Short mmCIF file of C-alpha atoms in Angstrom, two decimals:
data_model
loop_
_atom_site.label_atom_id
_atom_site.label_comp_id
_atom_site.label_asym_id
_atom_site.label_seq_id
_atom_site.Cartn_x
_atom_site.Cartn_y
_atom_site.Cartn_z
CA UNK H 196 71.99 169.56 -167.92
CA UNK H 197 68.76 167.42 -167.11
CA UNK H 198 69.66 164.56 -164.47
CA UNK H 199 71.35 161.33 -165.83
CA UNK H 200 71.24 158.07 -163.66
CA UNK H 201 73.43 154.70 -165.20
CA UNK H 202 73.73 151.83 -162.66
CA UNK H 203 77.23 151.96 -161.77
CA UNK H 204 79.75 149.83 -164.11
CA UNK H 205 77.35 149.58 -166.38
CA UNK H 206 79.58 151.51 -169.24
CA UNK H 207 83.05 151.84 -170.49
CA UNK H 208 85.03 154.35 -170.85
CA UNK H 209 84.73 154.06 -174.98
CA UNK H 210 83.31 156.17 -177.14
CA UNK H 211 81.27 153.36 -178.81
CA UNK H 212 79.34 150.49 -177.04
CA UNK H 213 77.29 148.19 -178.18
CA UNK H 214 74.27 146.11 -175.92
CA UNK H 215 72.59 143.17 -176.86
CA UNK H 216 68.70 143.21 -176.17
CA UNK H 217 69.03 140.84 -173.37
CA UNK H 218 71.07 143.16 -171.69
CA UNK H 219 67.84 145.08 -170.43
CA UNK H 220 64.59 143.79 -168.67
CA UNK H 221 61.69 142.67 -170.52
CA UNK H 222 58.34 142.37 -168.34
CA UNK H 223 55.11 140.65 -168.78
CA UNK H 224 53.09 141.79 -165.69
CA UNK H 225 49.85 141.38 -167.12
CA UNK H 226 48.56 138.93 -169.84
CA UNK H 227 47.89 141.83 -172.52
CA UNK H 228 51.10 143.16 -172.42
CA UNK H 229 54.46 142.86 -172.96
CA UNK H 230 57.59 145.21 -172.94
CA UNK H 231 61.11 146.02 -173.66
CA UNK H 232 62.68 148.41 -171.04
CA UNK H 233 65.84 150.07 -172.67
CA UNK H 234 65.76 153.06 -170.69
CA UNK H 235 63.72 153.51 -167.61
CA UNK H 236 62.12 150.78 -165.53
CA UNK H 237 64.66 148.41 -164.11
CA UNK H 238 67.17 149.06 -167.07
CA UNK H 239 70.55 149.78 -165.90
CA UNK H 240 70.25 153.04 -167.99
CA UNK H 241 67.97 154.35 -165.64
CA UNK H 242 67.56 158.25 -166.96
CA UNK H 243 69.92 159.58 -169.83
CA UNK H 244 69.33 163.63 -169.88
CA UNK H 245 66.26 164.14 -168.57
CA UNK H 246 64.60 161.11 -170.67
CA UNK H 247 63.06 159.08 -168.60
CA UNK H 248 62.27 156.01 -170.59
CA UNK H 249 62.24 154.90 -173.86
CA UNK H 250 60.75 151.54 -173.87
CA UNK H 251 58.73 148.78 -176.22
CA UNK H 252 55.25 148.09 -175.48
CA UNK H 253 53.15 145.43 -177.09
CA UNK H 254 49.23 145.58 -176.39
CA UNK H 255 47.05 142.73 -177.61
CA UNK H 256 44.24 143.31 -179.42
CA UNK H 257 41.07 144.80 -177.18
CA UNK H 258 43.04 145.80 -173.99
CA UNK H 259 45.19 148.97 -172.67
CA UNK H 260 45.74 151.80 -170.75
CA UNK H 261 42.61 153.26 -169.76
CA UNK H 262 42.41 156.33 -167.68
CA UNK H 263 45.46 158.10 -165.82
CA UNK H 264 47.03 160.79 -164.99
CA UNK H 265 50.48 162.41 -165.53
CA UNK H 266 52.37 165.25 -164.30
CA UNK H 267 55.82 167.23 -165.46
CA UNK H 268 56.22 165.02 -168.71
CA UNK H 269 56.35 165.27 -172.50
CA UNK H 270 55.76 161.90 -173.70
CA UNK H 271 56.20 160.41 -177.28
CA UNK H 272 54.78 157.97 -178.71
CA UNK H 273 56.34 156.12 -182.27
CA UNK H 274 53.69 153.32 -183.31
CA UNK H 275 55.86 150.22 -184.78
CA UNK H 276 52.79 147.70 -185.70
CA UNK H 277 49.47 148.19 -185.50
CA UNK H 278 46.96 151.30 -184.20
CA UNK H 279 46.97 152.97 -181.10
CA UNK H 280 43.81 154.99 -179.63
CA UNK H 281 44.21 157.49 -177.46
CA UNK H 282 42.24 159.98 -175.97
CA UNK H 283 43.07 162.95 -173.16
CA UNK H 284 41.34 165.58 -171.06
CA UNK H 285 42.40 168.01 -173.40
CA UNK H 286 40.03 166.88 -175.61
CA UNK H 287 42.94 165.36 -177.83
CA UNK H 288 42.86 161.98 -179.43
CA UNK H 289 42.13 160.05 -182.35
CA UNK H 290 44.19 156.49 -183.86
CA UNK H 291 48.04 156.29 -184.31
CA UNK H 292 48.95 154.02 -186.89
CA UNK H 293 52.41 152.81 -187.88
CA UNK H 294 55.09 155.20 -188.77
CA UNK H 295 52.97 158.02 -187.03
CA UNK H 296 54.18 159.84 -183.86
CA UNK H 297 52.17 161.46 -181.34
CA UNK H 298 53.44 164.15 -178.52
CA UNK H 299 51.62 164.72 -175.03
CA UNK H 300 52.51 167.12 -172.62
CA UNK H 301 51.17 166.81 -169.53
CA UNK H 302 51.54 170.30 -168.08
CA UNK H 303 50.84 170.18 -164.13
CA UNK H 304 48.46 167.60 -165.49
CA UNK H 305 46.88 165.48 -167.55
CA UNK H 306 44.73 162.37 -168.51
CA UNK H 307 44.53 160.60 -171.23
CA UNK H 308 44.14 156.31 -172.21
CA UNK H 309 46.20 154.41 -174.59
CA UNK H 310 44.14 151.37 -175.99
CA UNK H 311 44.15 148.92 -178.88
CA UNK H 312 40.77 149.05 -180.31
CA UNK H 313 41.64 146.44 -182.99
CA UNK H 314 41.70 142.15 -183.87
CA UNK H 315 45.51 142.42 -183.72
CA UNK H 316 48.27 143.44 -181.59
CA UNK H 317 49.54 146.90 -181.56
CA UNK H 318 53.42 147.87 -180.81
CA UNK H 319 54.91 151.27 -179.93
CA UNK H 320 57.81 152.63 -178.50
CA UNK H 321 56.90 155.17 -175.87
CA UNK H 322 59.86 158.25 -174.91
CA UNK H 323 59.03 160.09 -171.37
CA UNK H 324 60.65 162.96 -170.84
CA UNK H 325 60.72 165.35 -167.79
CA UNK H 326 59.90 168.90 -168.81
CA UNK H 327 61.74 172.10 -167.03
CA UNK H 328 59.62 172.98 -163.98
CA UNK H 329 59.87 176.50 -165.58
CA UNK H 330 56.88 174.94 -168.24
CA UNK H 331 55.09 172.90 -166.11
CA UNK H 332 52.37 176.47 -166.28
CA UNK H 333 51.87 175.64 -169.73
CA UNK H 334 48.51 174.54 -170.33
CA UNK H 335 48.27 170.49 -171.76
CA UNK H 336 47.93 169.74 -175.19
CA UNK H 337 48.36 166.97 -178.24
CA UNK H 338 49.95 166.91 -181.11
CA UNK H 339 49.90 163.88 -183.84
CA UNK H 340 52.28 163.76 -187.44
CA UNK H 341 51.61 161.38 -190.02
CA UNK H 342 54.56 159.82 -192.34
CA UNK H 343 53.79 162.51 -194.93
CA UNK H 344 54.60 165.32 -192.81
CA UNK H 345 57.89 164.37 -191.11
CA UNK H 346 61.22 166.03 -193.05
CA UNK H 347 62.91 162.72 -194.85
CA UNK H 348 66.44 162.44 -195.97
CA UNK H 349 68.30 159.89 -197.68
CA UNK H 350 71.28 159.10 -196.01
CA UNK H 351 73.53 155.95 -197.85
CA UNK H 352 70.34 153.22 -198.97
CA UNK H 353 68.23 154.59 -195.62
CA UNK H 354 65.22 156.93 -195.29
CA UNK H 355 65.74 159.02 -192.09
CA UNK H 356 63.16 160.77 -190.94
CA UNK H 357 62.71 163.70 -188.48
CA UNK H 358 60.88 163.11 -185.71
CA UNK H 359 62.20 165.62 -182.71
CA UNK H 360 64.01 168.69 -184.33
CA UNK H 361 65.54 169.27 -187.80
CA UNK H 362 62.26 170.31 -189.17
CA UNK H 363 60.08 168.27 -187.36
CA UNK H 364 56.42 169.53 -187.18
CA UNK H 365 56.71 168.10 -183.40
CA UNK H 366 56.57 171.76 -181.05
CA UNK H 367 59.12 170.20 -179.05
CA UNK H 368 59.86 171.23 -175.37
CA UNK H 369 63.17 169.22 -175.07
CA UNK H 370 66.88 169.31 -175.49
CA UNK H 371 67.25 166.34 -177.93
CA UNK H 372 67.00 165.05 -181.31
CA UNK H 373 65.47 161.84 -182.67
CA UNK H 374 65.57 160.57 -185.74
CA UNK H 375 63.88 157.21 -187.54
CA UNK H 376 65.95 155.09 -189.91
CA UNK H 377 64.43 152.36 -192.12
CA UNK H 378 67.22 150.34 -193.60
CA UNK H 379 66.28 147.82 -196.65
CA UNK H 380 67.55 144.35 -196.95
CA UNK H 381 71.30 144.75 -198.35
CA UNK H 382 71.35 148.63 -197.82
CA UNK H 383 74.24 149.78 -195.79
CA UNK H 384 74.60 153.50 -193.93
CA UNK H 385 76.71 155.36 -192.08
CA UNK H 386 75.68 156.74 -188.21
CA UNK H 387 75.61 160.28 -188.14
CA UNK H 388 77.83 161.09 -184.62
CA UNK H 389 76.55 163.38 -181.97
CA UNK H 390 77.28 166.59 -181.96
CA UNK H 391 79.38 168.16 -179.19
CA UNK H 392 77.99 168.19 -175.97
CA UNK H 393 75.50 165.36 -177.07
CA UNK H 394 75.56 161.63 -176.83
CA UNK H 395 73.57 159.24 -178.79
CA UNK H 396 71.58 156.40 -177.65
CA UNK H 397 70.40 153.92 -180.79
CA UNK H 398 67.39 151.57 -180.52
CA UNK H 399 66.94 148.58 -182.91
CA UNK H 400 63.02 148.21 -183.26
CA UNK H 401 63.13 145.84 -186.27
CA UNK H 402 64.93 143.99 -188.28
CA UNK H 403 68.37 142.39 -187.80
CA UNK H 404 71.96 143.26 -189.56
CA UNK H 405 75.71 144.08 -188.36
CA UNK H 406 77.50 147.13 -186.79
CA UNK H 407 80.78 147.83 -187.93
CA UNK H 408 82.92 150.31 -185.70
CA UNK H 409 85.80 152.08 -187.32
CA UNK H 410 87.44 151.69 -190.75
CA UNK H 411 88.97 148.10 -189.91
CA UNK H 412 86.68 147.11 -187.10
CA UNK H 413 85.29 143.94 -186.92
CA UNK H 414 81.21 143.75 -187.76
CA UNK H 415 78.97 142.16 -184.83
CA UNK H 416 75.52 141.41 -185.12
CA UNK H 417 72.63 143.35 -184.66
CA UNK H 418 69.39 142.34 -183.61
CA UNK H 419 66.01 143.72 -182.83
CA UNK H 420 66.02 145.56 -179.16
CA UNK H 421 69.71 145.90 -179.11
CA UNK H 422 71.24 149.29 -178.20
CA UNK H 423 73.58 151.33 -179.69
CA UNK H 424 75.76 154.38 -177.46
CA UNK H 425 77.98 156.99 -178.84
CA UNK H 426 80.14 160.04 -178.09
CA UNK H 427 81.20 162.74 -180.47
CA UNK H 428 84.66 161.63 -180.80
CA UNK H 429 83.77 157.74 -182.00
CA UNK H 430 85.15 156.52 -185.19
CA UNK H 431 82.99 156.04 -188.42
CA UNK H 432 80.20 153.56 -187.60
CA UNK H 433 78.63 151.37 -190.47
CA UNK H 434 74.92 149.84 -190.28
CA UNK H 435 74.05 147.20 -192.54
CA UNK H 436 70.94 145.06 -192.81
CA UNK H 437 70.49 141.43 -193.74
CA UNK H 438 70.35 140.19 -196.72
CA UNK H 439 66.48 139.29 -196.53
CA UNK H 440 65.25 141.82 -194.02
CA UNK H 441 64.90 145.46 -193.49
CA UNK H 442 66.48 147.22 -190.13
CA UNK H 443 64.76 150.14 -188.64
CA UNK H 444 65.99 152.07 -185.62
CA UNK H 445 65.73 155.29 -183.63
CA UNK H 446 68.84 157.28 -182.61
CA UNK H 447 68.20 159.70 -179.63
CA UNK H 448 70.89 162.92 -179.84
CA UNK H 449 70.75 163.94 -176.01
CA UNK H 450 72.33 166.33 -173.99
CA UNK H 451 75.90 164.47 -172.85
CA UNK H 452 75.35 161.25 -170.46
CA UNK H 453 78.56 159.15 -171.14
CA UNK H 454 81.59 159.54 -169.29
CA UNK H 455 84.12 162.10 -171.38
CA UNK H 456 87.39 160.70 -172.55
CA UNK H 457 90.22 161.30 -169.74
#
């Protein structure tokens, strides 16, 4: 099982838990950019099975990343707003726009740069993950899927699509699953649990709505940023979004990281 680290108290002993956004850092260390830290960073979930961050970033318009290196990592990119450029030493590159997701793996190493080339502001979540030092040999490479090529499935009123596994053109060198919901105004789904010997982590990106946990549970809000955490052995867990605006999220199925019922 890859390494998890969770800052101690941090989570119950339920099978369901729900964080608001605030619950997590957000950091503005430099005027072009601001970000959400759910995992990784200073978040008290500081690794959850080998994923080392999954975290918002906001670039304004004509700024980013330019050259670096990394090492040991496959890192994902999901572009929320806007257009991403990136190029690498591999060669690798071209723009990311929205609902397109883009996989790096470093090998032993890599460069690439991550910029906004456009007049307004681009928004991603970006998913490190540390690779088995069995494939670090592999050579780098790229990899880029538009909308059109990711396996979709309607699940209740949502579009789910396939991002990491379950058909996913991604050649994925990870033990996990992600998926990407998009949720119109009104619509109402279900959660589809973990599997055994997984454990979800959810991540509002957009939108706002309610959670509902169990048959007669009582609905909470849910707002953009907020995180979601589930075993295998939760109850039924209901999504709905708000009247007037869509709610879209990404559920990570990872190798087991929450404490197991006694």
């Amino acid at each position: 099982m890859q390494a998890t680290l969770i800052a101690p108290g941090f989570l119950e002993g339920a099978p369901f838990q729900h964080f608001e956004a605030d619950s997590f850092p957000t950091i503005h260390p430099i005027h072009w950019l601001h970000s959400h830290f759910a995992v990784g960073g200073w978040s008290p979930l500081q690794r959850l099975s080998g994923m080392l961050t999954a975290h918002m970033t906001q670039i304004a318009p004509h700024n980013g990343f330019t050259w670096h290196p990394h090492r040991g990592l496959e890192i994902y990119t999901w572009v929320v707003e806007g257009t991403l450029h990136h190029e690498d030493s591999t060669g690798g590159g071209g723009d990311i726009g929205a609902g397109e997701i883009q996989r790096m793996f470093s090998g032993d190493y890599i460069e690439h740069q991550e910029l906004n080339l456009t007049d307004t502001p681009a928004r991603v979540i970006q998913i490190w993950f540390a690779v088995d030092q069995r494939i670090h040999q592999l050579e780098p490479h790229y990899q880029q899927a538009g909308r059109e090529q990711l396996p979709m499935r309607t699940h209740g009123d949502a579009r789910v699509y396939s991002l990491i596994g379950a058909g996913s053109p991604m050649q994925a060198h990870v033990a996990a699953r992600l998926e990407a919901t998009e949720l119109p105004g009104a619509g109402t789904t279900s959660i589809a649990p973990p599997h055994v010997g997984e454990s979800l982590f959810l991540y509002i990106t957009d939108g706002r709505g309610s959670v509902t946990y169990g048959n007669a549970g009582q609905s909470r809000p849910l707002g953009q940023y907020d995180v979601i955490l589930a075993r295998p052995d939760s109850d039924s867990i209901t999504i709905a979004a708000a009247a007037d605006e869509s709610l879209n999220y990404l559920s990570f199925y990872l190798s087991t990281f929450m404490p197991s019922p006694n």
